[in-house]
Short mmCIF file of C-alpha atoms in Angstrom, two decimals:
data_model
loop_
_atom_site.label_atom_id
_atom_site.label_comp_id
_atom_site.label_asym_id
_atom_site.label_seq_id
_atom_site.Cartn_x
_atom_site.Cartn_y
_atom_site.Cartn_z
CA MET A 1 -0.04 0.04 0.02
CA THR A 2 1.28 3.39 -0.98
CA SER A 3 2.39 5.53 1.99
CA PRO A 4 1.11 9.19 2.31
CA SER A 5 4.70 10.45 1.90
CA ARG A 6 5.18 8.46 -1.29
CA LEU A 7 1.83 9.78 -2.63
CA LEU A 8 2.82 13.38 -1.75
CA ALA A 9 6.04 12.83 -3.65
CA ALA A 10 4.20 11.68 -6.66
CA VAL A 11 1.98 14.65 -6.61
CA ALA A 12 4.93 16.95 -6.14
CA LEU A 13 6.68 15.54 -9.18
CA ILE A 14 3.54 16.05 -11.28
CA LEU A 15 3.04 19.62 -10.09
CA ALA A 16 6.73 20.75 -10.00
CA THR A 17 9.40 20.95 -12.66
CA THR A 18 12.94 19.73 -11.74
CA MET A 19 15.46 22.59 -12.27
CA TYR A 20 19.28 22.38 -12.25
CA GLY A 21 20.66 25.47 -10.70
CA THR A 22 18.23 27.89 -12.48
CA THR A 23 14.94 29.62 -11.66
CA THR A 24 11.75 29.46 -13.59
CA ALA A 25 11.29 32.47 -15.93
CA HIS A 26 7.85 33.82 -16.57
CA ALA A 27 6.84 36.09 -19.43
CA ASP A 28 5.92 39.72 -18.69
CA ASP A 29 4.50 42.33 -20.98
CA ASP A 30 7.57 42.55 -23.27
CA PRO A 31 6.47 42.33 -26.91
CA ASN A 32 9.15 39.62 -27.44
CA ASP A 33 7.27 37.28 -25.10
CA PRO A 34 4.51 35.03 -26.53
CA PRO A 35 0.92 35.81 -25.66
CA GLY A 36 -0.72 33.87 -22.93
CA THR A 37 2.37 32.88 -20.97
CA GLU A 38 1.57 34.58 -17.66
CA PRO A 39 2.40 32.53 -14.46
CA SER A 40 -0.59 30.57 -13.23
CA ALA A 41 -1.94 30.66 -9.62
CA SER A 42 0.01 29.18 -6.81
CA ALA A 43 -0.42 25.48 -6.09
CA PRO A 44 -2.51 24.58 -3.17
CA VAL A 45 -0.06 21.69 -2.19
CA ASP A 46 2.94 22.30 -0.02
CA VAL A 47 5.89 20.37 -1.10
CA ASP A 48 8.80 19.46 1.20
CA PRO A 49 11.98 19.42 -0.87
CA ASN A 50 13.78 17.55 1.89
CA ASP A 51 11.31 14.66 1.95
CA PRO A 52 13.44 11.45 1.82
CA ASP A 53 10.87 9.85 -0.44
CA LEU A 54 11.18 12.65 -3.01
CA LYS A 55 13.98 11.43 -5.45
CA LEU A 56 15.96 14.06 -7.24
CA PRO A 57 19.25 13.84 -9.06
CA ASP A 58 22.33 15.10 -7.14
CA GLY A 59 22.45 18.90 -7.15
CA ALA A 60 18.82 19.30 -8.46
CA THR A 61 16.20 21.52 -6.90
CA LEU A 62 12.49 21.93 -7.31
CA ALA A 63 10.97 24.82 -9.10
CA GLN A 64 8.07 26.50 -7.39
CA ALA A 65 4.90 24.27 -7.76
CA LYS A 66 2.09 25.68 -9.81
CA VAL A 67 -1.40 24.71 -10.83
CA LEU A 68 -1.68 23.40 -14.38
CA ASP A 69 -4.32 25.15 -16.55
CA ILE A 70 -6.95 22.91 -18.03
CA LYS A 71 -7.33 24.06 -21.61
CA SER A 72 -10.27 23.35 -23.87
CA VAL A 73 -9.79 24.13 -27.71
CA VAL A 74 -12.72 24.05 -30.11
CA GLU A 75 -12.24 24.83 -33.77
CA GLU A 76 -14.89 25.22 -36.38
CA GLN A 77 -14.80 22.49 -39.04
CA SER A 78 -13.83 25.07 -41.63
CA GLY A 79 -11.09 26.30 -39.37
CA ASP A 80 -12.37 29.96 -39.61
CA GLU A 81 -12.61 30.27 -35.86
CA ARG A 82 -10.83 28.72 -33.01
CA ARG A 83 -11.66 29.09 -29.28
CA GLU A 84 -9.38 28.32 -26.29
CA ASP A 85 -10.93 28.27 -22.74
CA THR A 86 -8.72 27.84 -19.65
CA ASN A 87 -9.35 28.22 -15.94
CA THR A 88 -8.62 31.85 -16.16
CA SER A 89 -9.00 33.22 -19.71
CA VAL A 90 -10.79 32.96 -23.08
CA THR A 91 -8.96 33.31 -26.43
CA LEU A 92 -10.86 33.63 -29.67
CA ALA A 93 -8.86 33.37 -32.97
CA LEU A 94 -10.37 34.41 -36.26
CA GLN A 95 -8.64 33.64 -39.55
CA ALA A 96 -7.54 36.69 -41.49
CA GLU A 97 -9.47 35.56 -44.56
CA VAL A 98 -12.67 35.74 -42.51
CA LEU A 99 -11.94 39.32 -41.65
CA PHE A 100 -9.89 40.83 -44.39
CA GLY A 101 -9.14 40.75 -48.03
CA LYS A 102 -5.71 39.59 -49.21
CA ASP A 103 -2.89 41.87 -47.83
CA SER A 104 -5.62 44.19 -46.47
CA SER A 105 -6.54 45.53 -43.08
CA LYS A 106 -10.03 46.76 -44.08
CA LEU A 107 -12.94 44.95 -42.33
CA GLY A 108 -16.21 44.13 -44.13
CA ALA A 109 -19.69 44.24 -42.67
CA GLU A 110 -19.76 40.46 -41.98
CA ALA A 111 -16.37 40.69 -40.17
CA LYS A 112 -17.54 43.53 -38.05
CA SER A 113 -20.63 41.59 -37.09
CA ARG A 114 -18.44 38.69 -35.88
CA ILE A 115 -16.20 41.02 -33.88
CA ARG A 116 -19.28 42.54 -32.28
CA GLY A 117 -20.32 39.06 -31.13
CA ILE A 118 -16.86 38.82 -29.36
CA ALA A 119 -17.54 42.12 -27.76
CA GLU A 120 -20.72 40.79 -26.31
CA GLU A 121 -18.87 37.92 -24.63
CA ILE A 122 -16.31 40.36 -23.29
CA ARG A 123 -19.18 42.40 -21.74
CA THR A 124 -20.72 39.11 -20.34
CA GLN A 125 -17.34 38.20 -18.76
CA ASN A 126 -17.05 41.71 -17.28
CA ALA A 127 -13.44 41.74 -18.58
CA THR A 128 -11.48 44.94 -17.93
CA ARG A 129 -8.36 43.91 -19.88
CA VAL A 130 -8.59 42.78 -23.54
CA ARG A 131 -5.62 41.76 -25.66
CA VAL A 132 -5.83 42.00 -29.49
CA PHE A 133 -2.91 40.31 -31.22
CA GLY A 134 -2.27 40.00 -34.99
CA PHE A 135 -0.30 37.24 -36.68
CA THR A 136 0.70 36.32 -40.23
CA ASP A 137 2.34 33.33 -42.07
CA ASP A 138 5.99 33.33 -42.97
CA LEU A 139 5.55 34.25 -46.59
CA GLY A 140 7.03 37.74 -47.67
CA SER A 141 9.24 39.77 -45.59
CA SER A 142 9.17 39.75 -41.74
CA ALA A 143 8.89 43.59 -41.71
CA HIS A 144 5.85 43.53 -43.85
CA GLY A 145 4.22 40.83 -41.77
CA ASP A 146 4.85 42.93 -38.63
CA VAL A 147 3.20 46.00 -40.14
CA LEU A 148 0.24 44.15 -41.55
CA SER A 149 -0.50 42.11 -38.45
CA LYS A 150 -0.51 45.32 -36.32
CA ARG A 151 -2.80 47.08 -38.75
CA ARG A 152 -5.25 44.23 -38.62
CA ALA A 153 -5.08 44.08 -34.79
CA ASN A 154 -5.77 47.79 -34.75
CA ALA A 155 -8.80 47.32 -36.99
CA VAL A 156 -10.29 44.65 -34.77
CA HIS A 157 -9.51 46.78 -31.71
CA ASP A 158 -11.32 49.75 -33.19
CA VAL A 159 -14.65 47.80 -33.69
CA LEU A 160 -14.39 46.15 -30.16
CA SER A 161 -13.77 49.52 -28.52
CA GLN A 162 -16.64 51.14 -30.38
CA SER A 163 -18.99 48.25 -29.55
CA LEU A 164 -18.13 48.08 -25.87
CA ASN A 165 -17.85 51.91 -25.38
CA ASP A 166 -16.33 51.33 -21.97
CA ALA A 167 -13.59 53.54 -20.69
CA GLY A 168 -12.89 51.04 -17.89
CA ILE A 169 -11.38 48.49 -20.32
CA THR A 170 -7.70 48.52 -21.08
CA TYR A 171 -6.62 47.27 -24.49
CA GLU A 172 -3.31 45.72 -25.42
CA VAL A 173 -2.89 45.73 -29.16
CA ARG A 174 0.17 44.22 -30.97
CA GLY A 175 1.25 42.77 -34.30
CA TYR A 176 3.51 39.74 -33.95
CA GLY A 177 3.93 39.04 -37.70
CA GLU A 178 5.07 35.52 -38.35
CA GLN A 179 6.08 34.85 -34.65
CA TYR A 180 4.20 32.20 -32.64
CA PRO A 181 2.59 30.11 -35.49
CA ILE A 182 -0.05 27.59 -34.33
CA ALA A 183 0.39 25.39 -37.47
CA ASP A 184 3.06 24.27 -39.93
CA ASN A 185 3.91 26.99 -42.39
CA SER A 186 5.18 24.49 -44.91
CA SER A 187 1.58 24.00 -46.22
CA GLU A 188 -1.15 26.42 -47.28
CA ALA A 189 -3.55 24.83 -44.81
CA GLY A 190 -1.16 25.60 -42.01
CA ARG A 191 -0.32 29.17 -43.23
CA LYS A 192 -4.04 29.84 -43.34
CA LYS A 193 -4.30 29.01 -39.68
CA ASN A 194 -1.35 31.21 -38.87
CA ARG A 195 -2.90 34.25 -40.52
CA ARG A 196 -5.21 35.16 -37.71
CA VAL A 197 -6.25 37.81 -35.11
CA GLU A 198 -6.57 36.65 -31.53
CA VAL A 199 -8.75 38.37 -28.99
CA SER A 200 -8.15 37.19 -25.34
CA PHE A 201 -9.64 38.30 -22.03
CA PRO A 202 -9.93 36.99 -18.42
CA ARG A 203 -12.87 34.86 -17.42
CA SER A 204 -15.11 36.20 -14.74
CA GLU A 205 -14.96 34.83 -11.28
CA PRO A 206 -17.41 31.94 -10.77
#
């Protein structure tokens, strides 16, 4: 029968990452950090690094334990829209083709309608911080992708802010260009997924 201390050790190894003389780095608001990499909440389990049943290689230490986010990803069959839900946030990704013409940052009526639907969910969640990030594939120059993705993010932000009309909401708008692809850029199907605008915001407290 498994002893309580061995069970605790097993839980600790699941929750904690073994580190070798380094500390865990978390992303901040620097534009060079990928979106959605904020540290999660503190783990509710105390771990004793000196427990004799906790086996670590010589010289190794435990990183601070953390709660792992449970992520749900739902994508439309067409791939036009992708939704990620975690314990703390919602991210909605719309393919660029749904929103814009080729190499354009101008929104059509249907695109604006979809964005207004996102605004309604932001209002429902009582979110006070909204991120709007634009991305492209890796075709063309990196500089062009950076500019285009920022213009597209700005266009989506403009519709959101007009729809919500709430001075209490803070927006973070960035264009990441070809950085942080979610699919393989070696195929058109993958590049199509990477050409996207993501809108993310915190979930309301239950």
